[in-house]
Amino acid sequence: MPLGDKPGWEKSESRYCGVEAEFDDDIANLLSFNLNLGAFDFVVAPLMNPTYRPSLLQANSGGTCVLPFAGSDLVLSPSQWSSHVVGKISQWIDLDSEDETLRMDSETTLKQEIAWANHLSLQACLLPSPKGKSCANYARCVNQILQGLNNIQLWLRIPLTKIDDASMDGNSGELVDSWEQWNSFRILCEHHSQLSVALDVLSSLPSVHSLGRWFGESVRAAIISTDSFLTNARGYPCLSKRHQNLIWGFFNHSIQVVVSGTSLRNTAAPGSDLVTNHSSDNVENLQKHPLRSYLDYIGYLFQKMDPLPQQERYELGYRDFLQSPLQPLMDNLEAQTYETFEKDSMKYMQYQRAVSKALLDRVPNEEANVTTVLMVVGAGRGPLVRASLQAAEETGRKIKVYAVEKNPNAVVTLHSLVKLEGWEGIVTIISCDMRYWDAPEKADILVSELLGSFGDNELSPECLDGAQRFLKEDGISIPSSYTSFIQPVTASKLYNDVKSHRDLVHFETAYVVKLHNIARLAPPQSVFEFTHPNNSTTKSNERYKKLLFELPNDTGSAMVHGFAGYFDAVLYKDVHLGIEPSTATPNMFSWFAIFFPLRTPVCMKPGSSLEVHFWRCCGSSKVWYEWCVAAPTPSAMHNTNGRSYWVGL
Amino acid sequence: MPLGDKPGWEKSESRYCGVEAEFDDDIANLLSFNLNLGAFDFVVAPLMNPTYRPSLLQANSGGTCVLPFAGSDLVLSPSQWSSHVVGKISQWIDLDSEDETLRMDSETTLKQEIAWANHLSLQACLLPSPKGKSCANYARCVNQILQGLNNIQLWLRIPLTKIDDASMDGNSGELVDSWEQWNSFRILCEHHSQLSVALDVLSSLPSVHSLGRWFGESVRAAIISTDSFLTNARGYPCLSKRHQNLIWGFFNHSIQVVVSGTSLRNTAAPGSDLVTNHSSDNVENLQKHPLRSYLDYIGYLFQKMDPLPQQERYELGYRDFLQSPLQPLMDNLEAQTYETFEKDSMKYMQYQRAVSKALLDRVPNEEANVTTVLMVVGAGRGPLVRASLQAAEETGRKIKVYAVEKNPNAVVTLHSLVKLEGWEGIVTIISCDMRYWDAPEKADILVSELLGSFGDNELSPECLDGAQRFLKEDGISIPSSYTSFIQPVTASKLYNDVKSHRDLVHFETAYVVKLHNIARLAPPQSVFEFTHPNNSTTKSNERYKKLLFELPNDTGSAMVHGFAGYFDAVLYKDVHLGIEPSTATPNMFSWFAIFFPLRTPVCMKPGSSLEVHFWRCCGSSKVWYEWCVAAPTPSAMHNTNGRSYWVGL
C-alpha cells in the first residue's frame, strides 16, 4: 500500500515503494509474499531464469522450445503484471564483453526479455549497469530497442558514486564518477525520453553538489541497499542524516524508492535489547517480511515530510510544463487571466507600499491637501488603481487617477468597476495605448505593471519610454528599475519536451515554466537592467551581456540543457518585487521562471567554466533575444533575427 | 439542471437544455430567471444592446465611450459566463448588404462582440443566419476571426428547410436547401473545426434522408421554436412523431436542444380543460417560467430513451476516434490486446458452430473414431484451439490439433495454457510463421482468425495461401471466404481530425474507428472477395473494383468526406461473421469499421452519382490500397505505391 496519504502527494509516484527480488518461477507467490506480507507496492523481479543462455539452447533443441520465463500472462493478468512488477533484466548480460559468445547471448537475451516485458505491458524494466568503461554496444542495442518500444520505461541502473569518495589509490584509469557513465550512455541513445536512471544508493554518499546534479536528470527510482542503513538503539534500521535528506529529495522529485538486499537486523541490536529483540524477531519472522522494518522506516520518513502548502498544491499541474510567454501588448488578455493575477495580493501590497512612500516623499504633511496626479498605465481591470487609492487613503494624501488601458474589453470592466466603487470623481478611464495617448496634463507618479518573468520581456521598457512624455521632469516611475537574471540548469525533462516538437523554432523559444525537476548548477547572475524615467541621452533598449559561470568544485561534470531566467524589480526605494531565488518575494504567484533552451546540451567538465552571451535586440515591429554558449564548447547562435521567437511591439 | 441521469449519458452534451432570450442589460437577473425559475442549463443571450451602431457613435464621442454590453465580468464571474451563457451575436448584422454603412457597422460589431465573448471565455457564440444568397464577406470576416480565436465555438444558425417542403410557387431564385448555405459558408472557412451549426427546427420538417445528412456535420445545437410544438388534450405542449424522432437523433449525437419563442399554451387548450387550466395557469405564471412546460416535455423525451447497453457504454470513449489498424503480421500483439479480443464470446461461438458443422460433414457418425487433423494457424493465446476442442466434444469427434503461432511471447502463454488445461495429448504447439512451417502431416481443417475490419487488410489472403501447402486436397478452410464493403459517408469530425495533422500521410491512411457522428449516404457495396482454399490458376491477391453510388432522391446535396469500410466472412456454409451493417453479427466487438478519407471532400448534387475506384496492390514486402473518386468531380489518386499507408508482409 502507498507510503501514506499526504495533502498534495496523492498523485506523486514517490508514494509507492518497491522491493528488489531474486528469480522465482512462482511469480504469483513472489508477489503475494512481497505485497501482502511485505506491504510493498511493487516488485523489481527477474523475468527469466538466470541460468538461461541462448547459445546452450541452440545445441540441443531447434529453438522451438519455450523460454524459461517466470510465469506467463495466465499466471498473472496483464494488469497485475503492469501495476506490480518492474522487469529486472538478467544481470549477467555484458554486451561489451570481449567474449563473443557472451556478447551474442547478452544481446539475444536482452531483446527477448524486453519483448516479453512489452508483451506483458510492464511499465518499466531495470537494465543492469554497464560492466566496464565502454558501453557502446550495450547502448546501440538499447537504442535499437527504444525505437520500437511502446510505453515501457527503461531504467539504467547506476551506482551513486563519485571520485571524491572513491579510494584514491592507483587505478585512476577506472571510471569513478558514475554520472559520466550515465551521460555517455544517454548521449549514445540520443537523450531518448524512455531511457531513465535507477540510482543505486550505497552506504557512503558523494558531495551535496554532485548529488544535486541528478535532480535535473530523468531519475525514476532509487534502489537503497540494506547495507546503507544504520541500526538504532532498539535494533531497528534507520538512515544517516545525509541519507535522510537524500530520500526526502527523492520523494520531492517523484523518484520511487526500492529496498534491496537482506535484513541485517539480527547482527546489529546492542546487548541489552539483543535477547528480547532477537527472540521476538524469530517469532515475528514467521509471519513478518524480513525487509518490513526497512519499509516501515521509509514510510516513517515519508510521513515526516511537511504537507505541500496550498499554493504549491495549486501549482502542481504546472511543474515543468512549458508555456509560451504572454504577449499582452499584441494580444488582449482574457477576463479569467486578469482575475487570476488579481488574486496575487502580495504583489499589490508591495505596490501599495511603494505608492505610499512615493506620495509621502512627494507631498510633505504641511501640504497634504495638494492633489497628486497619478497615472496607472496598463490598468487592466483596475487592481493598481485600487492599490493606489488605498495608498492615498492610508497616507492621507489627495490623488487624481488616470487609468490608461489599451484593451477595450478590460475598459468595459473598468467602467463598471468605477461605477460599483463610486470612484467617478477621482478616476478617469482612458481607452488608449499609453504609447500614443495625448495626455491633458502631466503626471507626478506613473504606476505600471508590465513586467514578464524575464523583466523586460513583455516590453515594459518600450511602453514606459512611450509614457515618459507625460511624466513630469521630477516625476516618479513605479517601478523605478528592473533587472533580469539567468543561471545554467540541468533539465532533461524540459529538453525532451522541447525536442519532441522536432523543429528549430521550439529550440529557439523561451518558455514560462514552474521549474521543479531541474538542477541549478551555479548561482544566478544579472543580465539586463532598465531604469525609469530613462534620462540617458541614447535611449536605446538594446542590450548585450557576456557571463561566466563556474560550477562548485565538488560537483563533478554536469549537463547544461539551458538557462533559467528570473527578474527583480525596484518599485520605489527599498520596496522591491521579484522572483530571483535568493531575493524572491514570498507568496507571490504571478510569475513562474523563464527557460531558454540550448539546441545541443553542453557538458561541463569539473573546473571548466561556461561562457554565455545574451542579446536583447530591437526592430521596428518586434523585440527579441539571441543567445549562445562560447565555452567550453561553442553552440550555434540561437534565434538569429528573432526568426523563431519574438515579442510584437 | 441536466435533463436527467441515464446510464451512459453522464458525459453527453445533450443532457443540457438551453433557452433563447432577448437582450437584457441586467444579465444576472436574466440568468437567475431562466436557470433558477426556468431550470434551464444555459441561456443563449445577446451580448450587446441591439440598438448599438458604431457609425452613430463616431458622430458624437471620439470612440472612447463604453460599448453597451449586457453586464461585465464583474456582474458575473468569467466561470459563470462560460458555463451558463452562449453569446448571441446581434441579429441585425448583414455583412453582405449593399448598404456600405450597414456592412461596415456589421463587421465592426461582429468583431467587437466576439472579442468580448473571448474576453469572457464563453464556450460558444451563435452567429445569425446569412441574410441573402451570397455570404462571401460574412464568411471572410468569420474566417479572419477564427484564426485568432481561443476555444470558442462559433455556431452558424441555419434554418432546417429544404426545397421539397418549400412553397413551389415562383421565386426559384431563392436558396431553398439551407444545407447548401451551410456548405458554401464552411468551405469558404476551410472546414474550420471551430465553426459549427445550430439548426433552427421549424414546424414542418424536410425528408428523413435530407435530415440524415446533418448527423455527419458538426451540429452543436438545435433551436426548437415553440411554433413547432403541438398542444395535447390537456393543453400541454408536445411534438409530432417526426419531431420526436428528430429530437432523439439530436440527443444521440450530443446535440444540445435550445427552446426558443413565446409560450402558446393559453391559446390552445380545448374547451373543458380551458377554464381550469387557464386559471391555474395564471396562478402558476406568477412563479412559473413561461417555457417551463416546454422544457419539461424535452426532459420527458430524454427520459423516454433506452439506457445505453453495456457494450455501447464501454465503447463511448472510442466514438469517432481514429486508430491506426493493427499490423499483427509485422508487430507482435501484447497480452492485453489478446485478452481483450478473447472476451468476444460471440465470435468464438460462431467459430465453434462452424468447426462442429465441418467435423460432422467430414466424419459421418459410423466413422466417429477417425481422428481429424485440425490446424489453428495464428493461434495467439489459444481461443480458437479451445473453440475447436469444444466443437469436437460437442460433436463427439476425435481431433488432433496443431496450434501454429509466430509470436514467441504468445507461444509461452500457449504452453502454460496447454499445461493448465491438460491438453498435452491433443495439442501440439508450433512456434513458427505459418508461411514457412514445414508441417509433418496435412490438415483436414484449417482454422484461422486473421481478418481485419476491411477483411483482407491484415493479410489473411497472403497468410492462408502460405498455409494452403499443408491443407489436404479436399480440406476445409474456416473461414472459407470473406468480402469487403464500402459506403460514402459525411464525417466532418473525422475529416477535421485527419486534417489536423497537416500532412499528406494522414489523408492517405485508413483508420479503424467506432463510427458515430456520421451520415451514411448510400447503402454499402461489396469491394473485394477472397476464397479459401484458393484453387484459381493465377493466385494473385491483387484486386480492382469500380463502384457507383447514388444518393436517395430526397437527400438533396451532401458532402462525402470519405468511405466507411466493413467485412463479412463465411466461416463455413451458413455460419457467417461480419460487421457489414445490414448483416452484422450481433454483440460482437472485435472489429470497428475502417475509414478511408478523401484529401478533398466531394460535394454531391441531387441526382448526381459518385464513381469510386479501389485497388488492392501487392509488392514483395507490403500490401496496400489505392483509391480515388472519378465522378462527379475527380479527386487526386490516394496512396500511390503505398507511399503513406501499407501493411507489411
PDB file of N, CA and C in Angstrom, chain A residues 64-67 69 72-74 77-79 82 112 115-116 118-121 150 333-336 338-339 381 407 409-413 415-417 420 431, chain B residues 64-67 69 72-74 77-79 82 112 115-116 118-121 150 333-336 338-339 381 407 409-413 415-417 420 431:
ATOM      1  N   THR A  64      12.728 -24.208 -30.910  1.00  0.00           N
ATOM      2  CA  THR A  64      11.253 -24.178 -30.810  1.00  0.00           C
ATOM      3  C   THR A  64      10.799 -24.376 -29.363  1.00  0.00           C
ATOM      4  N   CYS A  65      11.755 -24.565 -28.460  1.00  0.00           N
ATOM      5  CA  CYS A  65      11.364 -24.807 -27.067  1.00  0.00           C
ATOM      6  C   CYS A  65      10.904 -23.510 -26.405  1.00  0.00           C
ATOM      7  N   VAL A  66      10.319 -23.603 -25.230  1.00  0.00           N
ATOM      8  CA  VAL A  66       9.798 -22.421 -24.540  1.00  0.00           C
ATOM      9  C   VAL A  66      10.903 -21.742 -23.752  1.00  0.00           C
ATOM     10  N   LEU A  67      10.897 -20.418 -23.749  1.00  0.00           N
ATOM     11  CA  LEU A  67      11.891 -19.682 -22.965  1.00  0.00           C
ATOM     12  C   LEU A  67      11.525 -19.796 -21.487  1.00  0.00           C
ATOM     13  N   PHE A  69      10.689 -18.305 -18.779  1.00  0.00           N
ATOM     14  CA  PHE A  69      10.221 -17.079 -18.133  1.00  0.00           C
ATOM     15  C   PHE A  69       9.592 -17.400 -16.779  1.00  0.00           C
ATOM     16  N   SER A  72       3.609 -16.801 -16.815  1.00  0.00           N
ATOM     17  CA  SER A  72       3.080 -16.196 -18.037  1.00  0.00           C
ATOM     18  C   SER A  72       1.962 -15.218 -17.694  1.00  0.00           C
ATOM     19  N   ASP A  73       1.318 -14.702 -18.744  1.00  0.00           N
ATOM     20  CA  ASP A  73       0.202 -13.779 -18.548  1.00  0.00           C
ATOM     21  C   ASP A  73      -1.078 -14.541 -18.193  1.00  0.00           C
ATOM     22  N   LEU A  74      -0.958 -15.850 -17.975  1.00  0.00           N
ATOM     23  CA  LEU A  74      -2.120 -16.583 -17.446  1.00  0.00           C
ATOM     24  C   LEU A  74      -1.990 -16.707 -15.936  1.00  0.00           C
ATOM     25  N   SER A  77      -2.552 -11.667 -14.470  1.00  0.00           N
ATOM     26  CA  SER A  77      -3.197 -10.963 -15.586  1.00  0.00           C
ATOM     27  C   SER A  77      -2.272  -9.828 -16.028  1.00  0.00           C
ATOM     28  N   PRO A  78      -2.364  -9.421 -17.295  1.00  0.00           N
ATOM     29  CA  PRO A  78      -1.528  -8.306 -17.760  1.00  0.00           C
ATOM     30  C   PRO A  78      -1.630  -7.088 -16.850  1.00  0.00           C
ATOM     31  N   SER A  79      -2.828  -6.833 -16.305  1.00  0.00           N
ATOM     32  CA  SER A  79      -2.946  -5.626 -15.474  1.00  0.00           C
ATOM     33  C   SER A  79      -2.182  -5.817 -14.159  1.00  0.00           C
ATOM     34  N   SER A  82       1.474  -5.306 -15.043  1.00  0.00           N
ATOM     35  CA  SER A  82       1.907  -3.925 -15.307  1.00  0.00           C
ATOM     36  C   SER A  82       1.834  -3.065 -14.052  1.00  0.00           C
ATOM     37  N   GLN A 112      14.996 -10.560 -25.995  1.00  0.00           N
ATOM     38  CA  GLN A 112      13.883 -11.458 -25.651  1.00  0.00           C
ATOM     39  C   GLN A 112      13.172 -10.979 -24.391  1.00  0.00           C
ATOM     40  N   ALA A 115      11.169  -7.814 -25.103  1.00  0.00           N
ATOM     41  CA  ALA A 115       9.991  -8.154 -25.922  1.00  0.00           C
ATOM     42  C   ALA A 115       8.920  -8.765 -25.029  1.00  0.00           C
ATOM     43  N   TRP A 116       9.352  -9.613 -24.090  1.00  0.00           N
ATOM     44  CA  TRP A 116       8.412 -10.262 -23.170  1.00  0.00           C
ATOM     45  C   TRP A 116       7.785  -9.226 -22.243  1.00  0.00           C
ATOM     46  N   ASN A 118       7.329  -6.183 -22.901  1.00  0.00           N
ATOM     47  CA  ASN A 118       6.422  -5.435 -23.761  1.00  0.00           C
ATOM     48  C   ASN A 118       5.111  -6.204 -23.913  1.00  0.00           C
ATOM     49  N   HIS A 119       5.236  -7.520 -24.087  1.00  0.00           N
ATOM     50  CA  HIS A 119       4.074  -8.388 -24.223  1.00  0.00           C
ATOM     51  C   HIS A 119       3.193  -8.287 -22.976  1.00  0.00           C
ATOM     52  N   LEU A 120       3.837  -8.152 -21.807  1.00  0.00           N
ATOM     53  CA  LEU A 120       3.101  -8.063 -20.546  1.00  0.00           C
ATOM     54  C   LEU A 120       2.702  -6.628 -20.220  1.00  0.00           C
ATOM     55  N   SER A 121       3.057  -5.681 -21.091  1.00  0.00           N
ATOM     56  CA  SER A 121       2.811  -4.251 -20.857  1.00  0.00           C
ATOM     57  C   SER A 121       3.347  -3.784 -19.517  1.00  0.00           C
ATOM     58  N   ASN A 150       6.793   0.366 -26.883  1.00  0.00           N
ATOM     59  CA  ASN A 150       5.528   1.061 -26.620  1.00  0.00           C
ATOM     60  C   ASN A 150       5.707   2.106 -25.543  1.00  0.00           C
ATOM     61  N   LEU A 333      -5.525  40.205 -23.018  1.00  0.00           N
ATOM     62  CA  LEU A 333      -5.737  39.167 -22.007  1.00  0.00           C
ATOM     63  C   LEU A 333      -7.230  38.919 -21.839  1.00  0.00           C
ATOM     64  N   GLU A 334      -7.563  37.718 -21.353  1.00  0.00           N
ATOM     65  CA  GLU A 334      -8.965  37.410 -21.066  1.00  0.00           C
ATOM     66  C   GLU A 334      -9.298  37.749 -19.619  1.00  0.00           C
ATOM     67  N   ALA A 335     -10.595  37.866 -19.358  1.00  0.00           N
ATOM     68  CA  ALA A 335     -11.054  38.197 -18.002  1.00  0.00           C
ATOM     69  C   ALA A 335     -10.500  37.194 -16.988  1.00  0.00           C
ATOM     70  N   GLN A 336     -10.530  35.906 -17.353  1.00  0.00           N
ATOM     71  CA  GLN A 336     -10.058  34.882 -16.414  1.00  0.00           C
ATOM     72  C   GLN A 336      -8.589  35.105 -16.058  1.00  0.00           C
ATOM     73  N   TYR A 338      -6.919  38.014 -16.126  1.00  0.00           N
ATOM     74  CA  TYR A 338      -6.870  39.144 -15.190  1.00  0.00           C
ATOM     75  C   TYR A 338      -7.248  38.677 -13.792  1.00  0.00           C
ATOM     76  N   GLU A 339      -8.363  37.925 -13.726  1.00  0.00           N
ATOM     77  CA  GLU A 339      -8.903  37.502 -12.426  1.00  0.00           C
ATOM     78  C   GLU A 339      -7.838  36.733 -11.634  1.00  0.00           C
ATOM     79  N   ARG A 381      -7.948  45.475 -15.310  1.00  0.00           N
ATOM     80  CA  ARG A 381      -9.274  45.596 -14.696  1.00  0.00           C
ATOM     81  C   ARG A 381      -9.217  46.429 -13.416  1.00  0.00           C
ATOM     82  N   ASN A 407      -6.738  47.595 -23.850  1.00  0.00           N
ATOM     83  CA  ASN A 407      -7.663  46.502 -24.155  1.00  0.00           C
ATOM     84  C   ASN A 407      -9.109  46.967 -23.965  1.00  0.00           C
ATOM     85  N   ASN A 409     -11.873  45.571 -24.021  1.00  0.00           N
ATOM     86  CA  ASN A 409     -12.718  44.720 -23.188  1.00  0.00           C
ATOM     87  C   ASN A 409     -12.470  44.985 -21.718  1.00  0.00           C
ATOM     88  N   ALA A 410     -11.184  45.157 -21.357  1.00  0.00           N
ATOM     89  CA  ALA A 410     -10.862  45.461 -19.963  1.00  0.00           C
ATOM     90  C   ALA A 410     -11.444  46.821 -19.595  1.00  0.00           C
ATOM     91  N   VAL A 411     -11.476  47.735 -20.578  1.00  0.00           N
ATOM     92  CA  VAL A 411     -12.013  49.074 -20.321  1.00  0.00           C
ATOM     93  C   VAL A 411     -13.479  48.980 -19.917  1.00  0.00           C
ATOM     94  N   VAL A 412     -14.223  48.091 -20.579  1.00  0.00           N
ATOM     95  CA  VAL A 412     -15.634  47.909 -20.209  1.00  0.00           C
ATOM     96  C   VAL A 412     -15.716  47.532 -18.732  1.00  0.00           C
ATOM     97  N   THR A 413     -14.851  46.597 -18.314  1.00  0.00           N
ATOM     98  CA  THR A 413     -14.841  46.165 -16.921  1.00  0.00           C
ATOM     99  C   THR A 413     -14.463  47.324 -16.004  1.00  0.00           C
ATOM    100  N   HIS A 415     -14.944  50.450 -16.378  1.00  0.00           N
ATOM    101  CA  HIS A 415     -16.082  51.369 -16.205  1.00  0.00           C
ATOM    102  C   HIS A 415     -17.061  50.823 -15.184  1.00  0.00           C
ATOM    103  N   SER A 416     -17.359  49.499 -15.259  1.00  0.00           N
ATOM    104  CA  SER A 416     -18.346  49.012 -14.278  1.00  0.00           C
ATOM    105  C   SER A 416     -17.720  48.958 -12.887  1.00  0.00           C
ATOM    106  N   LEU A 417     -16.382  48.807 -12.817  1.00  0.00           N
ATOM    107  CA  LEU A 417     -15.716  48.837 -11.510  1.00  0.00           C
ATOM    108  C   LEU A 417     -15.865  50.223 -10.889  1.00  0.00           C
ATOM    109  N   LEU A 420     -19.339  50.681  -9.686  1.00  0.00           N
ATOM    110  CA  LEU A 420     -19.610  49.895  -8.470  1.00  0.00           C
ATOM    111  C   LEU A 420     -18.958  50.504  -7.240  1.00  0.00           C
ATOM    112  N   SER A 431      -9.297  54.906 -22.739  1.00  0.00           N
ATOM    113  CA  SER A 431      -9.226  53.706 -23.560  1.00  0.00           C
ATOM    114  C   SER A 431      -8.235  53.940 -24.688  1.00  0.00           C
TER     115      SER A 431
ATOM    116  N   THR B  64     -14.082  56.870 -27.401  1.00  0.00           N
ATOM    117  CA  THR B  64     -13.524  56.458 -26.100  1.00  0.00           C
ATOM    118  C   THR B  64     -14.645  56.008 -25.163  1.00  0.00           C
ATOM    119  N   CYS B  65     -15.907  56.087 -25.620  1.00  0.00           N
ATOM    120  CA  CYS B  65     -17.010  55.727 -24.723  1.00  0.00           C
ATOM    121  C   CYS B  65     -17.072  54.211 -24.540  1.00  0.00           C
ATOM    122  N   VAL B  66     -17.899  53.739 -23.616  1.00  0.00           N
ATOM    123  CA  VAL B  66     -18.015  52.308 -23.324  1.00  0.00           C
ATOM    124  C   VAL B  66     -19.014  51.667 -24.259  1.00  0.00           C
ATOM    125  N   LEU B  67     -18.708  50.456 -24.697  1.00  0.00           N
ATOM    126  CA  LEU B  67     -19.661  49.727 -25.545  1.00  0.00           C
ATOM    127  C   LEU B  67     -20.820  49.239 -24.681  1.00  0.00           C
ATOM    128  N   PHE B  69     -22.499  46.768 -23.544  1.00  0.00           N
ATOM    129  CA  PHE B  69     -22.584  45.331 -23.330  1.00  0.00           C
ATOM    130  C   PHE B  69     -23.568  45.007 -22.205  1.00  0.00           C
ATOM    131  N   SER B  72     -20.827  43.113 -17.214  1.00  0.00           N
ATOM    132  CA  SER B  72     -19.395  42.861 -17.388  1.00  0.00           C
ATOM    133  C   SER B  72     -18.984  41.597 -16.634  1.00  0.00           C
ATOM    134  N   ASP B  73     -17.684  41.341 -16.606  1.00  0.00           N
ATOM    135  CA  ASP B  73     -17.151  40.177 -15.885  1.00  0.00           C
ATOM    136  C   ASP B  73     -17.065  40.464 -14.386  1.00  0.00           C
ATOM    137  N   LEU B  74     -17.620  41.608 -13.963  1.00  0.00           N
ATOM    138  CA  LEU B  74     -17.736  41.836 -12.516  1.00  0.00           C
ATOM    139  C   LEU B  74     -19.141  41.459 -12.064  1.00  0.00           C
ATOM    140  N   SER B  77     -19.067  36.245 -12.807  1.00  0.00           N
ATOM    141  CA  SER B  77     -17.654  35.835 -12.884  1.00  0.00           C
ATOM    142  C   SER B  77     -17.418  35.163 -14.230  1.00  0.00           C
ATOM    143  N   PRO B  78     -16.175  35.208 -14.720  1.00  0.00           N
ATOM    144  CA  PRO B  78     -15.885  34.536 -16.003  1.00  0.00           C
ATOM    145  C   PRO B  78     -16.377  33.090 -16.021  1.00  0.00           C
ATOM    146  N   SER B  79     -16.287  32.401 -14.876  1.00  0.00           N
ATOM    147  CA  SER B  79     -16.705  30.987 -14.894  1.00  0.00           C
ATOM    148  C   SER B  79     -18.218  30.890 -15.050  1.00  0.00           C
ATOM    149  N   SER B  82     -18.916  31.537 -18.706  1.00  0.00           N
ATOM    150  CA  SER B  82     -18.562  30.478 -19.653  1.00  0.00           C
ATOM    151  C   SER B  82     -19.439  29.242 -19.467  1.00  0.00           C
ATOM    152  N   GLN B 112     -16.317  43.169 -32.448  1.00  0.00           N
ATOM    153  CA  GLN B 112     -16.342  43.620 -31.052  1.00  0.00           C
ATOM    154  C   GLN B 112     -17.039  42.595 -30.164  1.00  0.00           C
ATOM    155  N   ALA B 115     -14.831  39.477 -29.749  1.00  0.00           N
ATOM    156  CA  ALA B 115     -13.691  39.805 -28.889  1.00  0.00           C
ATOM    157  C   ALA B 115     -14.144  39.816 -27.427  1.00  0.00           C
ATOM    158  N   TRP B 116     -15.343  40.361 -27.215  1.00  0.00           N
ATOM    159  CA  TRP B 116     -15.892  40.416 -25.855  1.00  0.00           C
ATOM    160  C   TRP B 116     -16.197  39.010 -25.339  1.00  0.00           C
ATOM    161  N   ASN B 118     -14.754  36.363 -26.227  1.00  0.00           N
ATOM    162  CA  ASN B 118     -13.444  35.767 -25.991  1.00  0.00           C
ATOM    163  C   ASN B 118     -12.907  36.222 -24.629  1.00  0.00           C
ATOM    164  N   HIS B 119     -13.104  37.516 -24.352  1.00  0.00           N
ATOM    165  CA  HIS B 119     -12.673  38.100 -23.073  1.00  0.00           C
ATOM    166  C   HIS B 119     -13.360  37.369 -21.915  1.00  0.00           C
ATOM    167  N   LEU B 120     -14.626  37.000 -22.124  1.00  0.00           N
ATOM    168  CA  LEU B 120     -15.397  36.319 -21.069  1.00  0.00           C
ATOM    169  C   LEU B 120     -15.190  34.810 -21.100  1.00  0.00           C
ATOM    170  N   SER B 121     -14.366  34.316 -22.041  1.00  0.00           N
ATOM    171  CA  SER B 121     -14.160  32.870 -22.238  1.00  0.00           C
ATOM    172  C   SER B 121     -15.469  32.113 -22.407  1.00  0.00           C
ATOM    173  N   ASN B 150      -9.560  31.641 -29.361  1.00  0.00           N
ATOM    174  CA  ASN B 150      -9.105  30.624 -28.416  1.00  0.00           C
ATOM    175  C   ASN B 150      -9.915  29.353 -28.558  1.00  0.00           C
ATOM    176  N   LEU B 333       1.329  -8.716 -31.115  1.00  0.00           N
ATOM    177  CA  LEU B 333       0.316  -8.159 -30.221  1.00  0.00           C
ATOM    178  C   LEU B 333       0.771  -8.330 -28.776  1.00  0.00           C
ATOM    179  N   GLU B 334       0.224  -7.484 -27.895  1.00  0.00           N
ATOM    180  CA  GLU B 334       0.520  -7.602 -26.469  1.00  0.00           C
ATOM    181  C   GLU B 334      -0.523  -8.484 -25.802  1.00  0.00           C
ATOM    182  N   ALA B 335      -0.172  -8.977 -24.629  1.00  0.00           N
ATOM    183  CA  ALA B 335      -1.085  -9.845 -23.875  1.00  0.00           C
ATOM    184  C   ALA B 335      -2.434  -9.154 -23.667  1.00  0.00           C
ATOM    185  N   GLN B 336      -2.386  -7.875 -23.323  1.00  0.00           N
ATOM    186  CA  GLN B 336      -3.637  -7.155 -23.055  1.00  0.00           C
ATOM    187  C   GLN B 336      -4.541  -7.144 -24.280  1.00  0.00           C
ATOM    188  N   TYR B 338      -4.565  -9.403 -26.756  1.00  0.00           N
ATOM    189  CA  TYR B 338      -5.153 -10.743 -26.869  1.00  0.00           C
ATOM    190  C   TYR B 338      -6.310 -10.880 -25.885  1.00  0.00           C
ATOM    191  N   GLU B 339      -6.058 -10.474 -24.633  1.00  0.00           N
ATOM    192  CA  GLU B 339      -7.053 -10.658 -23.577  1.00  0.00           C
ATOM    193  C   GLU B 339      -8.379  -9.995 -23.957  1.00  0.00           C
ATOM    194  N   ARG B 381      -3.159 -16.746 -28.155  1.00  0.00           N
ATOM    195  CA  ARG B 381      -3.106 -17.352 -26.820  1.00  0.00           C
ATOM    196  C   ARG B 381      -4.071 -18.536 -26.718  1.00  0.00           C
ATOM    197  N   ASN B 407       4.236 -15.465 -32.885  1.00  0.00           N
ATOM    198  CA  ASN B 407       4.660 -14.568 -31.812  1.00  0.00           C
ATOM    199  C   ASN B 407       5.232 -15.381 -30.648  1.00  0.00           C
ATOM    200  N   ASN B 409       6.167 -14.695 -27.795  1.00  0.00           N
ATOM    201  CA  ASN B 409       5.623 -14.398 -26.464  1.00  0.00           C
ATOM    202  C   ASN B 409       4.286 -15.101 -26.267  1.00  0.00           C
ATOM    203  N   ALA B 410       3.446 -15.081 -27.324  1.00  0.00           N
ATOM    204  CA  ALA B 410       2.158 -15.770 -27.224  1.00  0.00           C
ATOM    205  C   ALA B 410       2.399 -17.274 -27.067  1.00  0.00           C
ATOM    206  N   VAL B 411       3.482 -17.772 -27.692  1.00  0.00           N
ATOM    207  CA  VAL B 411       3.790 -19.208 -27.595  1.00  0.00           C
ATOM    208  C   VAL B 411       4.056 -19.598 -26.138  1.00  0.00           C
ATOM    209  N   VAL B 412       4.748 -18.724 -25.418  1.00  0.00           N
ATOM    210  CA  VAL B 412       4.993 -19.004 -23.995  1.00  0.00           C
ATOM    211  C   VAL B 412       3.651 -19.191 -23.286  1.00  0.00           C
ATOM    212  N   THR B 413       2.710 -18.283 -23.573  1.00  0.00           N
ATOM    213  CA  THR B 413       1.390 -18.359 -22.949  1.00  0.00           C
ATOM    214  C   THR B 413       0.678 -19.647 -23.362  1.00  0.00           C
ATOM    215  N   HIS B 415       1.903 -22.497 -24.147  1.00  0.00           N
ATOM    216  CA  HIS B 415       2.455 -23.641 -23.419  1.00  0.00           C
ATOM    217  C   HIS B 415       1.860 -23.713 -22.024  1.00  0.00           C
ATOM    218  N   SER B 416       1.767 -22.550 -21.329  1.00  0.00           N
ATOM    219  CA  SER B 416       1.229 -22.649 -19.966  1.00  0.00           C
ATOM    220  C   SER B 416      -0.270 -22.945 -20.021  1.00  0.00           C
ATOM    221  N   LEU B 417      -0.943 -22.531 -21.100  1.00  0.00           N
ATOM    222  CA  LEU B 417      -2.369 -22.866 -21.245  1.00  0.00           C
ATOM    223  C   LEU B 417      -2.539 -24.381 -21.375  1.00  0.00           C
ATOM    224  N   LEU B 420      -1.997 -25.995 -18.076  1.00  0.00           N
ATOM    225  CA  LEU B 420      -3.118 -25.756 -17.154  1.00  0.00           C
ATOM    226  C   LEU B 420      -4.341 -26.588 -17.515  1.00  0.00           C
ATOM    227  N   SER B 431       5.993 -23.080 -32.785  1.00  0.00           N
ATOM    228  CA  SER B 431       6.417 -21.683 -32.719  1.00  0.00           C
ATOM    229  C   SER B 431       7.021 -21.284 -34.058  1.00  0.00           C
TER     230      SER B 431
END
